[in-house]
Short mmCIF file of C-alpha atoms in Angstrom, two decimals:
data_model
loop_
_atom_site.label_atom_id
_atom_site.label_comp_id
_atom_site.label_asym_id
_atom_site.label_seq_id
_atom_site.Cartn_x
_atom_site.Cartn_y
_atom_site.Cartn_z
CA MET L 80 -10.47 16.44 21.26
CA ILE L 81 -9.29 13.07 20.19
CA ASP L 82 -12.73 12.25 18.86
CA ILE L 83 -12.44 15.25 16.51
CA ILE L 84 -9.10 14.30 15.22
CA PHE L 85 -10.11 10.57 14.69
CA ASN L 86 -13.08 11.79 12.74
CA LEU L 87 -10.76 14.13 10.73
CA LEU L 88 -8.42 11.10 10.09
CA LEU L 89 -11.46 8.78 8.86
CA ILE L 90 -12.63 11.63 6.43
CA PHE L 91 -9.27 12.02 4.90
CA LEU L 92 -8.90 8.13 4.91
CA VAL L 93 -12.04 7.94 2.73
CA ILE L 94 -10.68 10.88 0.38
CA THR L 95 -7.65 9.39 -0.34
CA ALA L 96 -9.16 5.89 -0.80
CA PHE L 97 -11.36 7.32 -3.52
CA PHE L 98 -8.55 9.33 -5.03
CA ILE L 99 -6.48 5.92 -5.40
CA ALA L 100 -9.55 4.23 -6.77
CA PHE L 101 -10.80 6.90 -9.14
CA SER L 102 -7.57 8.43 -10.37
CA LYS L 103 -6.94 8.61 -14.09
CA ASP L 104 -3.17 8.35 -13.65
CA LEU L 105 -1.64 5.20 -12.26
CA ALA L 106 1.42 6.53 -11.11
CA GLN L 107 -0.51 9.15 -8.80
CA SER L 108 -2.58 6.41 -7.47
CA VAL L 109 0.20 4.47 -6.43
CA LEU L 110 2.07 7.37 -5.02
CA THR L 111 -1.19 8.19 -3.01
CA LEU L 112 -1.06 4.70 -1.48
CA PRO L 113 1.50 5.67 1.14
CA ILE L 114 -0.34 8.44 2.51
CA PHE L 115 -3.41 6.31 2.64
CA GLY L 116 -1.11 3.90 4.59
CA THR L 117 0.23 6.65 6.93
CA ILE L 118 -3.34 7.74 8.04
CA LEU L 119 -4.27 4.30 8.60
CA VAL L 120 -1.09 3.99 10.90
CA VAL L 121 -2.13 6.89 12.96
CA ILE L 122 -5.69 5.56 13.37
CA PHE L 123 -4.35 2.27 14.50
CA VAL L 124 -2.04 4.24 17.14
CA ILE L 125 -4.89 6.02 18.38
CA LEU L 126 -7.05 2.79 18.71
CA GLN L 127 -3.86 1.48 20.75
CA ALA L 128 -2.88 -1.26 17.94
CA PRO L 129 0.71 -0.80 17.69
CA GLY L 130 1.43 -4.26 16.35
CA VAL L 131 -1.11 -3.78 13.80
CA ALA L 132 0.41 -0.14 13.06
CA LEU L 133 3.87 -1.56 12.50
CA ALA L 134 2.70 -4.26 10.14
CA GLU L 135 0.89 -1.66 8.28
CA VAL L 136 3.94 0.58 7.92
CA VAL L 137 6.01 -2.28 6.75
CA MET L 138 3.42 -3.54 4.08
CA THR L 139 1.82 -0.53 2.72
CA ALA L 140 4.57 2.04 2.97
CA GLY L 141 7.37 -0.41 2.11
CA LEU L 142 6.70 -3.43 0.20
CA THR L 143 3.44 -2.74 -1.54
CA THR L 144 4.43 0.78 -2.70
CA LEU L 145 7.97 -0.63 -3.94
CA PHE L 146 6.25 -3.54 -5.67
CA PHE L 147 3.58 -1.27 -7.60
CA VAL L 148 6.52 1.33 -8.64
CA ILE L 149 8.57 -1.80 -9.98
CA THR L 150 5.59 -2.93 -11.99
CA ILE L 151 5.00 0.28 -13.51
CA ASN L 152 8.30 0.73 -14.53
CA LYS L 153 8.46 -2.86 -15.97
CA THR L 154 5.20 -2.42 -17.98
CA GLU L 155 4.67 -0.42 -21.17
CA HIS L 156 2.88 2.12 -19.08
CA GLY L 157 5.87 3.12 -17.30
CA ARG L 158 7.94 3.76 -20.56
CA ASN L 159 7.65 6.79 -22.40
CA ASP L 160 9.35 5.72 -25.80
#
């Protein structure tokens, strides 16, 4: 059963990675990044690597997404004037 869940998570991980890479809208791509990180955290927990999962939560869901959102808002792409 865990093998089926693990394989489904890997498929969803690849799908979200393609969506992030090939999305036309930058904001959608950045907002999909925490979903990618969450799937990756679940995979790390299944592989019994809680330290790596914790680091991934802090980096992807927290800091990286925050930095991308701030950068988009401060550039011309984030302004709708």
